[in-house]
Amino acid sequence: MIVYINDSKGFLEDVDCNRIVDRIKEAYFHKTGKRNFNESEDNSWINSMEFMGKIIRRSGVADDCGVMIEFGLPSTSKRIDFVISGFGDTGEKNFVIIELKQWKEANSTTADDLVITPYYGGRFSTHPSYQASSYKGFLTDYNESVYNSTLSAYSCAYLHNYTEKNPEPLKDAVYEKVIEDSPIYFKNDFAKLESWLKRLVGRGKGKEILYEIENGNIRPSKKLIDHVTGLFKGNREFHLLEEQKVTYEVALQTALNPKCKTVILINGGPGTGKSVLSMSLLGGLLKHRKNVVFVAPNASFREVMLNKLTQGGDANNVNHLFWGSGKFVDMTTDRFDTVVVDEAHRLKNGSAYMYRGDNQVKDIVKASKVSIFFVDDNQMIRPEDIGSLNEIKEVATLNHAKVIELELKAQFRCSGAEGYINWVTDVLQIQETGNFDGWEHKAFDFQIVDHPNELRRLIQEKADSGQSARILAGYAWKWTNERDGNWNANISDVDIAEKGFAMPWNSRQVGSTWAIRPEGIGQIGCVHTSQGLEFDYVGVIVGNDLRYDPEKGQFYTRWEDYFDTKGKQGMRNSADKLCRMVRNIYRILLSRGMKGCYVYFRDPATEAYFRDRLMRASAK
């Protein structure tokens, strides 16, 4: 969707007559029926458009260059600030994406393409050049009019209020590659920007170029497909076995030839290969030129799956395929051919932070011709989690969608020790299983340790030997706010004073990549940074949020012992429900290891119960 489109002459007239902002708002209302602009956006447009008016006038480009403002990237919630188009000096058809910023200061980081500015509350933000480059990359990967024609795309960032410093943080060496692709211009660089635009689009005749872009079909380019399928080839993470292969083919063939709106439900517990299958379906659908995206509600899981796919390399070419679950609000019906949702049990209702809708399941079903949900009801861990099998089926019925149910049973995690996870499920009183009496102990190393420092030693030993290993804990300790000095794992919140043990929660600075960053070994992850992931070995600290009453023979959770504020919202008087969610959390944590799991219990009664169950487990 183009909000504002004009030739350069008409744009300059709108700027000169001080009506450009009104024109933008009128056009937006005409196309969407919405007037959800605030004063800061008005001021931003007034400021930025005045600067762009000066740049275009001084550059001497032709009057019939094309100008596009607030261009909504198809199938996303992103809008490009400014695009100018026209023929270049050598006769080629070009368009330039310009990311406009009101910034006056920023600090560099060691993270690829990320900066810190006060305009985002001191949090990470993408480098302006990266933003411009990513928009260009999206269009060249997905817009048929761009990748199948002679159109050439360029991008840059223009920080018109920003006085370049010496040295300039935004030009640090870590940003060299992205700046080479998308130059960054500061307050005093107007002459350089004017010259660059004149060379690329100065000969005009640009409005037809903009219409080509707007009317281009949205589907993945062959280049993108070849790149992604090349990543899948030889990637050991995505080899399908037996039951997985059958489920894959049924889901793929259904998605390739849907007779009507369809919802596919794939039900499976930890270790059944849901994530392997979901990623394989993404690759298969792309190979068939389907307009598909991969959705994961958990940011940590999403980042690690992307890292696995690219094997730690550059993810710029594929990150457009990976979405959070809150981006489908207000999206048009059947915008996508297929949406693949992993960890669907973590889809949210309207109480979720920063989510503007009321039901993410409804949003996704509406937006896709075929939606594929991977679900495990026993991994729902907050009141806002609504992506259960029943909820998805109800939403499908309301949308007159055909429902296909598939199930994964065979375990692939824990060295094939399906019995271990079934045993944990039984011991935690989540569900009675046939493995109440144990599992093949040689297939999986499970140990209860007497001291948290012993657990830390074992995990460090595994990490030092080249194994992937992390310490996890239930949310039985506070997590000090970043405003109180805890931005980068600065405070050892997980404190077991009686044992002389203390470690910090995972770093906010590292964020969702904690599971794969080297410094993560010295920090403790929670369920929100580990759900959906797997390691060779995990050490799990079970806090006082899970206690066992030997007289009643059941677990209980005290409100004051559980520190996930959102996780216990509305459950002060629902002790059984709160305890069930805490047990779900520990089932998740205890099933993150593929080769082994070491556990320390803070509550003596809980430890005694687990030791008794372990002793009774038959050594088969």
Coordinates of C-alpha atoms in Angstrom, one line a residue:
M1 CA 0.0 0.0 0.0
I2 CA 1.3 3.4 -1.0
V3 CA 0.0 6.2 1.4
Y4 CA 1.3 9.1 -0.6
I5 CA 2.4 9.2 -4.2
N6 CA 3.3 12.1 -6.4
D7 CA 5.9 13.4 -8.8
S8 CA 8.8 15.4 -7.4
K9 CA 7.3 18.7 -8.6
G10 CA 4.0 18.0 -6.8
F11 CA 5.8 16.9 -3.7
L12 CA 7.7 20.1 -3.5
E13 CA 4.5 22.1 -4.0
D14 CA 2.9 20.3 -1.1
V15 CA 6.0 21.0 1.1
D16 CA 6.2 24.6 0.1
C17 CA 2.5 25.1 0.9
N18 CA 2.8 23.4 4.3
R19 CA 0.2 20.8 3.4
I20 CA 2.4 17.7 3.0
V21 CA 1.4 16.2 6.4
D22 CA -2.3 16.8 5.8
R23 CA -2.0 15.1 2.4
I24 CA -0.3 12.1 4.0
K25 CA -2.9 11.8 6.7
E26 CA -5.8 12.2 4.2
A27 CA -4.4 9.6 2.0
Y28 CA -3.9 7.2 4.9
F29 CA -7.5 7.7 6.0
H30 CA -8.8 7.2 2.5
K31 CA -7.0 3.9 2.1
T32 CA -7.4 2.4 5.6
G33 CA -10.3 4.3 7.3
K34 CA -8.0 5.0 10.3
R35 CA -6.7 8.2 11.8
N36 CA -4.3 6.7 14.4
F37 CA -1.5 9.3 14.1
N38 CA -0.1 11.1 17.1
E39 CA 1.6 14.4 17.6
S40 CA 5.1 12.9 17.5
E41 CA 4.4 11.5 14.1
D42 CA 3.1 14.8 12.9
N43 CA 6.3 16.6 14.1
S44 CA 8.4 13.9 12.6
W45 CA 6.8 14.3 9.1
I46 CA 7.0 18.1 9.3
N47 CA 10.7 18.0 10.1
S48 CA 11.7 15.2 7.7
M49 CA 9.7 16.3 4.7
E50 CA 11.1 19.8 4.9
F51 CA 14.6 18.4 4.8
M52 CA 13.7 16.1 1.9
G53 CA 12.1 19.0 0.1
K54 CA 15.4 20.9 0.3
I55 CA 17.4 17.9 -0.8
I56 CA 15.2 17.2 -3.9
R57 CA 15.1 20.9 -4.9
R58 CA 18.9 21.4 -4.5
S59 CA 19.7 18.1 -6.2
G60 CA 18.3 19.3 -9.5
V61 CA 16.5 16.0 -10.3
A62 CA 13.8 16.2 -13.0
D63 CA 10.3 17.3 -12.0
D64 CA 8.8 14.0 -13.0
C65 CA 10.7 11.8 -10.6
G66 CA 8.4 9.6 -8.5
V67 CA 8.0 10.2 -4.8
M68 CA 6.4 7.7 -2.5
I69 CA 5.9 8.3 1.3
E70 CA 4.9 5.7 3.9
F71 CA 5.0 2.7 1.5
G72 CA 3.7 -0.3 3.4
L73 CA 5.8 -3.4 2.7
P74 CA 3.3 -6.1 1.5
S75 CA 2.5 -8.8 4.1
T76 CA 4.2 -6.9 6.9
S77 CA 3.4 -4.1 9.3
K78 CA 6.5 -2.1 8.1
R79 CA 6.3 1.2 6.2
I80 CA 9.2 2.7 4.2
D81 CA 9.7 6.4 5.0
F82 CA 10.6 7.7 1.6
V83 CA 11.2 6.4 -1.9
I84 CA 12.3 8.4 -4.9
S85 CA 12.4 6.9 -8.4
G86 CA 13.6 7.8 -11.9
F87 CA 16.0 7.0 -14.7
G88 CA 19.7 7.2 -13.8
D89 CA 22.6 8.8 -15.7
T90 CA 23.2 5.7 -17.7
G91 CA 19.6 5.2 -18.6
E92 CA 18.6 2.5 -16.1
K93 CA 15.3 2.4 -14.1
N94 CA 16.1 3.0 -10.4
F95 CA 14.4 3.6 -7.1
V96 CA 16.0 4.7 -3.8
I97 CA 14.7 3.8 -0.4
I98 CA 15.5 6.4 2.2
E99 CA 15.2 5.7 5.9
L100 CA 14.7 9.0 7.8
K101 CA 15.7 9.5 11.4
Q102 CA 15.2 12.3 13.9
W103 CA 18.1 11.0 16.0
K104 CA 20.7 13.3 17.4
E105 CA 22.8 10.7 19.2
A106 CA 23.5 7.0 19.3
N107 CA 26.1 4.5 20.6
S108 CA 27.6 1.5 18.9
T109 CA 27.5 -2.1 20.2
T110 CA 29.4 -5.2 19.5
A111 CA 26.3 -6.9 18.1
D112 CA 25.9 -7.1 14.3
D113 CA 23.9 -4.2 13.0
L114 CA 22.5 -3.1 16.4
V115 CA 22.9 0.3 18.1
I116 CA 21.7 1.8 21.3
T117 CA 19.9 5.2 21.3
P118 CA 17.9 7.1 23.9
Y119 CA 14.9 7.1 21.5
Y120 CA 14.2 3.4 22.3
G121 CA 14.6 3.7 26.1
G122 CA 18.3 2.7 25.9
R123 CA 17.4 -0.6 24.3
F124 CA 18.9 -2.2 21.2
S125 CA 17.7 -0.8 17.8
T126 CA 18.8 -1.8 14.3
H127 CA 21.3 0.5 12.6
P128 CA 19.5 2.9 10.3
S129 CA 21.5 1.6 7.3
Y130 CA 20.4 -1.9 8.2
Q131 CA 16.7 -0.9 8.3
A132 CA 17.0 0.6 4.8
S133 CA 18.9 -2.4 3.5
S134 CA 16.4 -4.8 4.9
Y135 CA 13.5 -3.1 3.2
K136 CA 15.4 -3.2 -0.1
G137 CA 16.2 -6.9 0.5
F138 CA 12.5 -7.6 1.1
L139 CA 11.5 -6.1 -2.2
T140 CA 14.3 -7.7 -4.2
D141 CA 13.4 -11.1 -2.7
Y142 CA 9.6 -11.0 -2.8
N143 CA 8.3 -8.4 -5.3
E144 CA 8.1 -9.9 -8.8
S145 CA 8.2 -6.4 -10.5
V146 CA 11.6 -5.9 -8.8
Y147 CA 13.3 -9.2 -9.2
N148 CA 11.9 -10.0 -12.7
S149 CA 12.4 -6.6 -14.3
T150 CA 15.1 -4.2 -15.1
L151 CA 14.4 -2.2 -11.9
S152 CA 17.4 -1.5 -9.7
A153 CA 16.9 -0.9 -6.0
Y154 CA 19.2 1.3 -3.8
S155 CA 18.9 2.3 -0.2
C156 CA 20.4 4.7 2.3
A157 CA 19.8 6.4 5.7
Y158 CA 19.5 10.1 6.3
L159 CA 19.9 11.5 9.8
H160 CA 19.1 15.1 9.1
N161 CA 19.3 16.3 12.7
Y162 CA 22.5 14.3 13.6
T163 CA 25.9 16.1 13.7
E164 CA 28.6 13.5 12.8
K165 CA 31.1 13.0 15.6
N166 CA 34.8 12.1 15.5
P167 CA 34.9 9.2 15.9
E168 CA 31.4 8.5 14.8
P169 CA 29.7 5.5 16.6
L170 CA 27.4 4.8 13.7
K171 CA 30.4 4.3 11.5
D172 CA 32.2 1.8 13.7
A173 CA 33.9 -1.1 11.9
V174 CA 31.2 -3.5 13.0
Y175 CA 28.8 -1.6 10.6
E176 CA 31.1 -1.4 7.7
K177 CA 29.4 -4.0 5.6
V178 CA 25.8 -2.7 6.0
I179 CA 27.0 0.9 5.4
E180 CA 28.7 -0.2 2.2
D181 CA 25.3 -1.6 1.0
S182 CA 23.3 1.4 2.3
P183 CA 25.2 4.6 2.9
I184 CA 24.5 6.7 5.9
Y185 CA 24.2 10.5 5.6
F186 CA 24.3 13.0 8.5
K187 CA 23.2 16.6 9.0
N188 CA 26.2 18.1 7.0
D189 CA 26.2 15.5 4.2
F190 CA 23.3 17.1 2.2
A191 CA 25.6 17.8 -0.8
K192 CA 26.7 14.2 -0.9
L193 CA 23.1 12.9 -0.7
E194 CA 22.0 15.3 -3.4
S195 CA 24.7 14.3 -5.8
W196 CA 24.0 10.6 -5.2
L197 CA 20.3 11.0 -5.9
K198 CA 20.9 13.1 -9.0
R199 CA 23.1 10.3 -10.4
L200 CA 20.6 7.5 -9.7
V201 CA 17.2 9.0 -10.5
G202 CA 17.9 12.5 -11.9
R203 CA 16.5 11.9 -15.3
G204 CA 12.9 11.4 -14.0
K205 CA 10.0 9.5 -15.5
G206 CA 9.7 7.8 -12.1
K207 CA 6.0 7.5 -11.3
E208 CA 5.5 4.5 -13.5
I209 CA 8.3 2.8 -11.7
L210 CA 6.5 3.3 -8.4
Y211 CA 3.3 1.8 -9.8
E212 CA 5.3 -1.2 -11.0
I213 CA 6.6 -1.7 -7.4
E214 CA 3.1 -1.3 -5.9
N215 CA 1.4 -3.7 -8.3
G216 CA 4.1 -6.4 -8.2
N217 CA 2.9 -9.9 -7.1
I218 CA 4.4 -11.0 -3.7
R219 CA 6.0 -14.4 -3.9
P220 CA 9.5 -15.6 -3.1
S221 CA 12.1 -15.1 -5.9
K222 CA 14.0 -18.0 -7.4
K223 CA 17.2 -16.5 -5.9
L224 CA 15.7 -16.6 -2.4
I225 CA 14.3 -20.1 -2.9
D226 CA 17.7 -21.4 -4.1
H227 CA 19.4 -19.7 -1.2
V228 CA 17.0 -21.2 1.4
T229 CA 16.9 -24.7 -0.1
G230 CA 20.7 -24.6 -0.3
L231 CA 20.8 -23.9 3.5
F232 CA 18.6 -27.0 4.1
K233 CA 20.8 -29.3 2.0
G234 CA 23.2 -31.1 4.2
N235 CA 21.9 -29.5 7.4
R236 CA 21.7 -32.4 9.8
E237 CA 19.0 -30.5 11.8
F238 CA 16.4 -31.1 9.1
H239 CA 16.6 -34.8 8.3
L240 CA 13.1 -36.4 8.6
L241 CA 12.6 -39.9 9.9
E242 CA 9.6 -42.2 9.4
E243 CA 6.6 -40.6 11.2
Q244 CA 8.0 -37.1 10.6
K245 CA 8.2 -37.8 6.8
V246 CA 4.6 -39.1 6.7
T247 CA 3.4 -36.0 8.5
Y248 CA 5.5 -33.7 6.4
E249 CA 4.1 -35.1 3.1
V250 CA 0.5 -35.0 4.2
A251 CA 0.9 -31.4 5.4
L252 CA 2.9 -30.3 2.3
Q253 CA 0.5 -31.8 -0.2
T254 CA -2.5 -30.3 1.6
A255 CA -0.9 -26.8 1.6
L256 CA 0.1 -27.0 -2.0
N257 CA -3.4 -27.8 -3.2
P258 CA -6.0 -26.5 -0.7
K259 CA -9.6 -26.9 -1.8
C260 CA -10.7 -24.3 0.8
K261 CA -9.4 -22.5 3.9
T262 CA -7.6 -25.2 5.9
V263 CA -6.1 -25.5 9.4
I264 CA -3.6 -28.3 10.0
L265 CA -3.0 -29.3 13.6
I266 CA 0.2 -31.2 14.4
N267 CA 0.2 -32.4 18.0
G268 CA 3.4 -33.6 19.7
G269 CA 5.2 -33.4 23.0
P270 CA 8.9 -32.5 23.6
G271 CA 11.3 -34.3 21.5
T272 CA 8.9 -35.5 18.8
G273 CA 10.6 -33.3 16.1
K274 CA 8.0 -30.5 15.8
S275 CA 10.7 -27.9 15.1
V276 CA 12.6 -30.0 12.5
L277 CA 9.3 -30.7 10.7
S278 CA 8.1 -27.0 10.8
M279 CA 11.4 -25.8 9.3
S280 CA 11.3 -28.5 6.7
L281 CA 7.8 -27.4 5.7
L282 CA 9.0 -23.9 5.4
G283 CA 11.7 -25.0 2.9
G284 CA 9.3 -27.3 1.0
L285 CA 6.7 -24.6 0.6
L286 CA 9.3 -22.1 -0.6
K287 CA 10.6 -24.5 -3.1
H288 CA 7.1 -24.6 -4.6
R289 CA 7.0 -20.8 -4.8
K290 CA 4.4 -20.4 -2.1
N291 CA 4.1 -17.1 -0.2
V292 CA 4.9 -18.5 3.3
V293 CA 6.2 -17.3 6.6
F294 CA 7.4 -19.1 9.7
V295 CA 6.0 -17.9 13.0
A296 CA 7.4 -18.5 16.5
P297 CA 5.9 -16.6 19.4
N298 CA 9.1 -17.1 21.5
A299 CA 11.8 -14.7 20.3
S300 CA 14.6 -16.8 21.7
F301 CA 13.4 -19.9 19.9
R302 CA 13.0 -17.9 16.7
E303 CA 16.6 -16.5 16.8
V304 CA 18.1 -19.9 17.5
M305 CA 16.2 -21.7 14.7
L306 CA 17.4 -18.9 12.3
N307 CA 20.9 -19.4 13.5
K308 CA 20.6 -23.2 13.0
L309 CA 19.3 -22.7 9.5
T310 CA 22.1 -20.4 8.5
Q311 CA 24.6 -22.3 10.6
G312 CA 25.7 -19.1 12.3
G313 CA 26.2 -17.2 9.1
D314 CA 24.6 -14.1 7.7
A315 CA 20.8 -14.2 8.2
N316 CA 19.9 -11.0 6.3
N317 CA 18.6 -12.9 3.2
V318 CA 16.2 -15.1 5.2
N319 CA 15.1 -13.1 8.2
H320 CA 12.0 -11.8 6.3
L321 CA 10.7 -15.3 6.6
F322 CA 10.7 -15.4 10.4
W323 CA 7.9 -13.6 12.2
G324 CA 6.7 -13.0 15.7
S325 CA 3.1 -13.9 16.4
G326 CA 1.8 -10.4 17.0
K327 CA 2.3 -9.1 13.5
F328 CA -1.0 -10.3 11.9
V329 CA -3.4 -7.8 13.5
D330 CA -5.6 -6.1 11.0
M331 CA -4.1 -8.1 8.1
T332 CA -6.3 -8.8 5.1
T333 CA -7.9 -12.2 4.6
D334 CA -5.8 -14.8 2.9
R335 CA -2.8 -12.6 2.6
F336 CA -0.5 -15.6 2.7
D337 CA -0.7 -18.9 1.0
T338 CA 0.6 -20.6 4.2
V339 CA 1.6 -19.7 7.7
V340 CA 3.7 -22.2 9.6
V341 CA 3.4 -21.7 13.4
D342 CA 5.8 -23.5 15.7
E343 CA 5.2 -23.6 19.5
A344 CA 1.6 -22.5 18.8
H345 CA 0.7 -23.2 22.4
R346 CA 2.4 -19.9 23.2
L347 CA 0.1 -17.8 21.0
K348 CA -1.4 -15.0 23.0
N349 CA -4.7 -13.3 23.9
G350 CA -5.2 -9.6 24.2
S351 CA -3.4 -9.2 27.6
A352 CA 0.0 -9.9 26.0
Y353 CA 2.6 -7.1 26.1
M354 CA 2.7 -4.9 23.0
Y355 CA 0.1 -7.0 21.2
R356 CA -2.8 -4.8 19.8
G357 CA -5.3 -7.5 19.0
D358 CA -7.3 -9.9 21.1
N359 CA -6.5 -13.4 19.8
Q360 CA -3.4 -14.3 17.8
V361 CA -4.9 -17.6 16.6
K362 CA -7.8 -15.7 15.0
D363 CA -5.3 -13.3 13.3
I364 CA -3.3 -16.1 11.8
V365 CA -6.2 -18.2 10.5
K366 CA -7.7 -15.2 8.9
A367 CA -4.5 -14.1 7.2
S368 CA -3.7 -17.4 5.6
K369 CA -5.3 -19.8 3.1
V370 CA -3.6 -22.7 5.0
S371 CA -2.3 -22.4 8.6
I372 CA -0.2 -25.1 10.1
F373 CA 0.0 -25.2 13.9
F374 CA 2.5 -27.3 15.9
V375 CA 1.0 -27.7 19.4
D376 CA 1.7 -29.2 22.8
D377 CA -1.0 -28.2 25.3
N378 CA 1.3 -29.2 28.2
Q379 CA 3.7 -26.4 27.3
M380 CA 1.2 -23.6 28.0
I381 CA 2.9 -21.7 30.9
R382 CA 1.0 -18.3 31.2
P383 CA -2.6 -17.3 31.5
E384 CA -2.2 -15.4 28.2
D385 CA -1.2 -18.6 26.3
I386 CA -4.3 -19.6 24.3
G387 CA -3.0 -21.7 21.4
S388 CA -4.5 -25.0 22.6
L389 CA -5.8 -27.7 20.3
N390 CA -9.4 -26.9 21.3
E391 CA -9.0 -23.1 20.8
I392 CA -7.5 -23.5 17.4
K393 CA -10.3 -25.9 16.3
E394 CA -12.9 -23.5 17.6
V395 CA -11.3 -20.6 15.6
A396 CA -11.1 -22.9 12.5
T397 CA -14.8 -23.6 12.8
L398 CA -15.7 -19.9 13.1
N399 CA -13.7 -19.3 9.9
H400 CA -15.4 -22.2 8.1
A401 CA -12.0 -23.9 7.7
K402 CA -11.3 -27.6 7.1
V403 CA -9.4 -29.1 10.0
I404 CA -6.8 -31.8 9.6
E405 CA -5.3 -33.3 12.7
L406 CA -1.9 -35.1 12.7
E407 CA 0.1 -36.4 15.6
L408 CA 3.8 -37.0 16.3
K409 CA 4.6 -39.6 19.0
A410 CA 8.1 -41.0 18.4
Q411 CA 10.7 -39.2 20.6
F412 CA 14.0 -37.9 19.0
R413 CA 15.4 -35.8 21.9
C414 CA 17.2 -37.3 24.9
S415 CA 19.1 -39.8 22.7
G416 CA 15.9 -41.5 21.8
A417 CA 14.9 -41.9 25.5
E418 CA 11.1 -41.4 25.0
G419 CA 10.7 -43.1 28.3
Y420 CA 12.6 -40.4 30.2
I421 CA 10.3 -37.6 29.1
N422 CA 7.3 -39.8 29.8
W423 CA 8.7 -40.6 33.3
V424 CA 9.1 -36.9 34.0
T425 CA 5.6 -36.2 32.9
D426 CA 4.3 -38.9 35.2
V427 CA 6.5 -37.8 38.2
L428 CA 5.3 -34.2 37.8
Q429 CA 1.7 -35.5 38.0
I430 CA 0.9 -33.9 34.6
Q431 CA -0.3 -37.1 33.0
E432 CA -0.1 -40.8 33.9
T433 CA 2.2 -42.6 31.5
G434 CA 3.4 -46.1 30.8
N435 CA 6.9 -45.1 32.0
F436 CA 6.0 -44.5 35.6
D437 CA 8.7 -47.1 36.4
G438 CA 11.5 -45.5 34.5
W439 CA 13.4 -45.6 31.2
E440 CA 16.5 -47.0 29.6
H441 CA 19.1 -45.3 31.8
K442 CA 22.0 -45.9 29.5
A443 CA 20.3 -43.8 26.8
F444 CA 20.0 -40.7 29.0
D445 CA 22.1 -39.3 31.9
F446 CA 19.8 -38.1 34.6
Q447 CA 21.3 -37.2 38.0
I448 CA 20.1 -35.4 41.2
V449 CA 22.9 -33.4 42.8
D450 CA 23.2 -32.3 46.4
H451 CA 24.6 -28.9 45.8
P452 CA 24.0 -26.1 43.1
N453 CA 27.8 -25.6 42.8
E454 CA 28.1 -29.3 41.9
L455 CA 25.5 -28.7 39.2
R456 CA 27.4 -25.7 37.9
R457 CA 30.6 -27.7 37.8
L458 CA 29.1 -30.5 35.8
I459 CA 27.6 -28.1 33.2
Q460 CA 30.8 -26.2 32.9
E461 CA 32.7 -29.5 32.4
K462 CA 30.4 -30.4 29.6
A463 CA 30.7 -27.0 28.0
D464 CA 34.5 -27.2 28.2
S465 CA 34.5 -30.5 26.4
G466 CA 32.7 -29.0 23.5
Q467 CA 29.1 -30.0 24.3
S468 CA 26.3 -27.5 24.3
A469 CA 25.3 -27.0 27.9
R470 CA 23.3 -24.4 29.9
I471 CA 21.9 -24.0 33.4
L472 CA 18.1 -23.3 33.6
A473 CA 15.9 -22.5 36.5
G474 CA 12.2 -22.0 37.4
Y475 CA 11.0 -18.5 37.9
A476 CA 11.5 -18.8 41.7
W477 CA 13.7 -15.7 42.0
K478 CA 13.1 -12.1 41.1
W479 CA 14.8 -10.6 38.0
T480 CA 16.1 -7.2 38.9
N481 CA 15.0 -4.5 36.4
E482 CA 17.4 -3.0 34.0
R483 CA 16.6 0.4 35.4
D484 CA 18.2 -0.9 38.7
G485 CA 21.5 -1.7 37.0
N486 CA 20.7 -5.2 35.6
W487 CA 21.1 -4.6 31.8
N488 CA 23.9 -7.1 31.2
A489 CA 23.5 -9.9 33.8
N490 CA 25.0 -7.5 36.4
I491 CA 23.1 -8.8 39.4
S492 CA 23.2 -12.4 40.6
D493 CA 19.5 -12.7 41.3
V494 CA 19.4 -16.6 41.5
D495 CA 20.8 -16.6 45.0
I496 CA 20.8 -19.7 47.2
A497 CA 22.5 -18.1 50.2
E498 CA 22.4 -21.2 52.4
K499 CA 24.6 -23.0 49.8
G500 CA 26.9 -20.2 48.9
F501 CA 25.6 -20.1 45.3
A502 CA 24.6 -17.1 43.2
M503 CA 24.3 -16.5 39.4
P504 CA 22.6 -13.9 37.2
W505 CA 19.7 -14.5 35.0
N506 CA 20.4 -14.4 31.2
S507 CA 21.6 -11.0 30.0
R508 CA 19.1 -8.5 28.5
Q509 CA 22.0 -7.2 26.3
V510 CA 22.5 -10.7 24.8
G511 CA 18.7 -11.0 24.6
S512 CA 17.2 -13.9 22.6
T513 CA 20.6 -15.3 21.5
W514 CA 21.6 -16.2 25.1
A515 CA 21.4 -19.9 24.3
I516 CA 24.1 -19.7 21.6
R517 CA 26.4 -16.9 22.9
P518 CA 29.6 -18.0 24.7
E519 CA 28.8 -15.8 27.8
G520 CA 25.5 -17.7 28.3
I521 CA 27.4 -20.4 30.2
G522 CA 27.8 -18.1 33.1
Q523 CA 24.1 -17.1 33.2
I524 CA 20.9 -18.9 34.0
G525 CA 18.1 -19.2 31.5
C526 CA 14.4 -19.4 32.2
V527 CA 11.6 -21.1 30.3
H528 CA 11.1 -18.0 28.2
T529 CA 14.6 -18.1 26.8
S530 CA 14.8 -21.9 26.4
Q531 CA 11.4 -23.2 25.4
G532 CA 11.6 -24.9 22.1
L533 CA 15.4 -25.2 22.2
E534 CA 17.6 -28.1 23.0
F535 CA 21.1 -28.6 24.3
D536 CA 23.4 -31.6 24.8
Y537 CA 23.2 -31.2 28.6
V538 CA 21.1 -29.0 30.9
G539 CA 21.4 -28.3 34.6
V540 CA 18.0 -27.4 36.1
I541 CA 17.6 -25.6 39.5
V542 CA 14.2 -26.4 40.9
G543 CA 13.3 -23.5 43.2
N544 CA 10.7 -23.1 46.0
D545 CA 8.0 -22.4 43.4
L546 CA 7.6 -26.2 43.2
R547 CA 7.1 -27.9 46.6
Y548 CA 5.9 -31.4 47.4
D549 CA 3.5 -32.3 50.3
P550 CA 4.3 -35.9 51.3
E551 CA 1.2 -36.3 53.4
K552 CA -1.1 -35.3 50.5
G553 CA 1.2 -36.9 47.9
Q554 CA 0.9 -33.9 45.6
F555 CA 2.7 -30.7 44.5
Y556 CA 1.8 -27.2 45.4
T557 CA 2.9 -23.6 44.6
R558 CA 2.7 -20.6 46.8
W559 CA 1.9 -17.3 45.2
E560 CA 4.8 -15.5 46.9
D561 CA 7.4 -18.1 45.7
Y562 CA 6.7 -17.6 42.0
F563 CA 8.1 -14.4 40.5
D564 CA 6.8 -14.3 36.9
T565 CA 4.3 -11.4 37.3
K566 CA 2.6 -12.0 34.0
G567 CA 2.7 -15.8 34.6
K568 CA 0.6 -15.6 37.8
Q569 CA -1.6 -12.8 36.8
G570 CA -5.2 -13.5 37.8
M571 CA -4.3 -16.7 39.7
R572 CA -3.9 -15.5 43.3
N573 CA -6.9 -17.6 44.2
S574 CA -6.3 -20.4 41.7
A575 CA -3.6 -22.4 43.4
D576 CA -4.2 -25.6 41.4
K577 CA -4.0 -23.8 38.1
L578 CA -0.9 -21.9 39.1
C579 CA 0.8 -25.1 40.3
R580 CA -0.1 -26.9 37.0
M581 CA 1.6 -24.1 35.0
V582 CA 4.7 -24.3 37.2
R583 CA 4.8 -28.1 36.6
N584 CA 4.5 -27.5 32.9
I585 CA 7.4 -25.2 33.1
Y586 CA 9.6 -27.7 34.9
R587 CA 8.6 -30.4 32.4
I588 CA 9.9 -28.1 29.7
L589 CA 13.1 -27.3 31.5
L590 CA 13.8 -31.0 32.4
S591 CA 13.4 -32.0 28.7
R592 CA 15.8 -29.5 27.1
G593 CA 18.8 -31.9 27.2
M594 CA 19.4 -34.4 24.4
K595 CA 22.1 -36.4 26.3
G596 CA 21.6 -35.6 29.9
C597 CA 20.0 -33.5 32.7
Y598 CA 21.3 -32.7 36.2
V599 CA 18.9 -31.4 38.8
Y600 CA 19.2 -29.5 42.1
F601 CA 16.1 -29.2 44.3
R602 CA 15.9 -26.4 46.8
D603 CA 12.9 -27.9 48.6
P604 CA 14.0 -31.0 50.5
A605 CA 10.5 -32.7 50.2
T606 CA 10.5 -32.3 46.5
E607 CA 14.0 -33.7 46.2
A608 CA 13.1 -36.7 48.4
Y609 CA 10.1 -37.4 46.2
F610 CA 12.1 -37.3 43.0
R611 CA 14.8 -39.5 44.6
D612 CA 12.2 -42.0 45.7
R613 CA 10.7 -42.1 42.2
L614 CA 14.2 -42.4 40.7
M615 CA 15.1 -45.3 43.0
R616 CA 11.9 -47.1 42.1
A617 CA 12.6 -46.6 38.4
S618 CA 13.6 -50.0 37.1
A619 CA 17.1 -50.2 35.5
K620 CA 16.0 -51.8 32.3

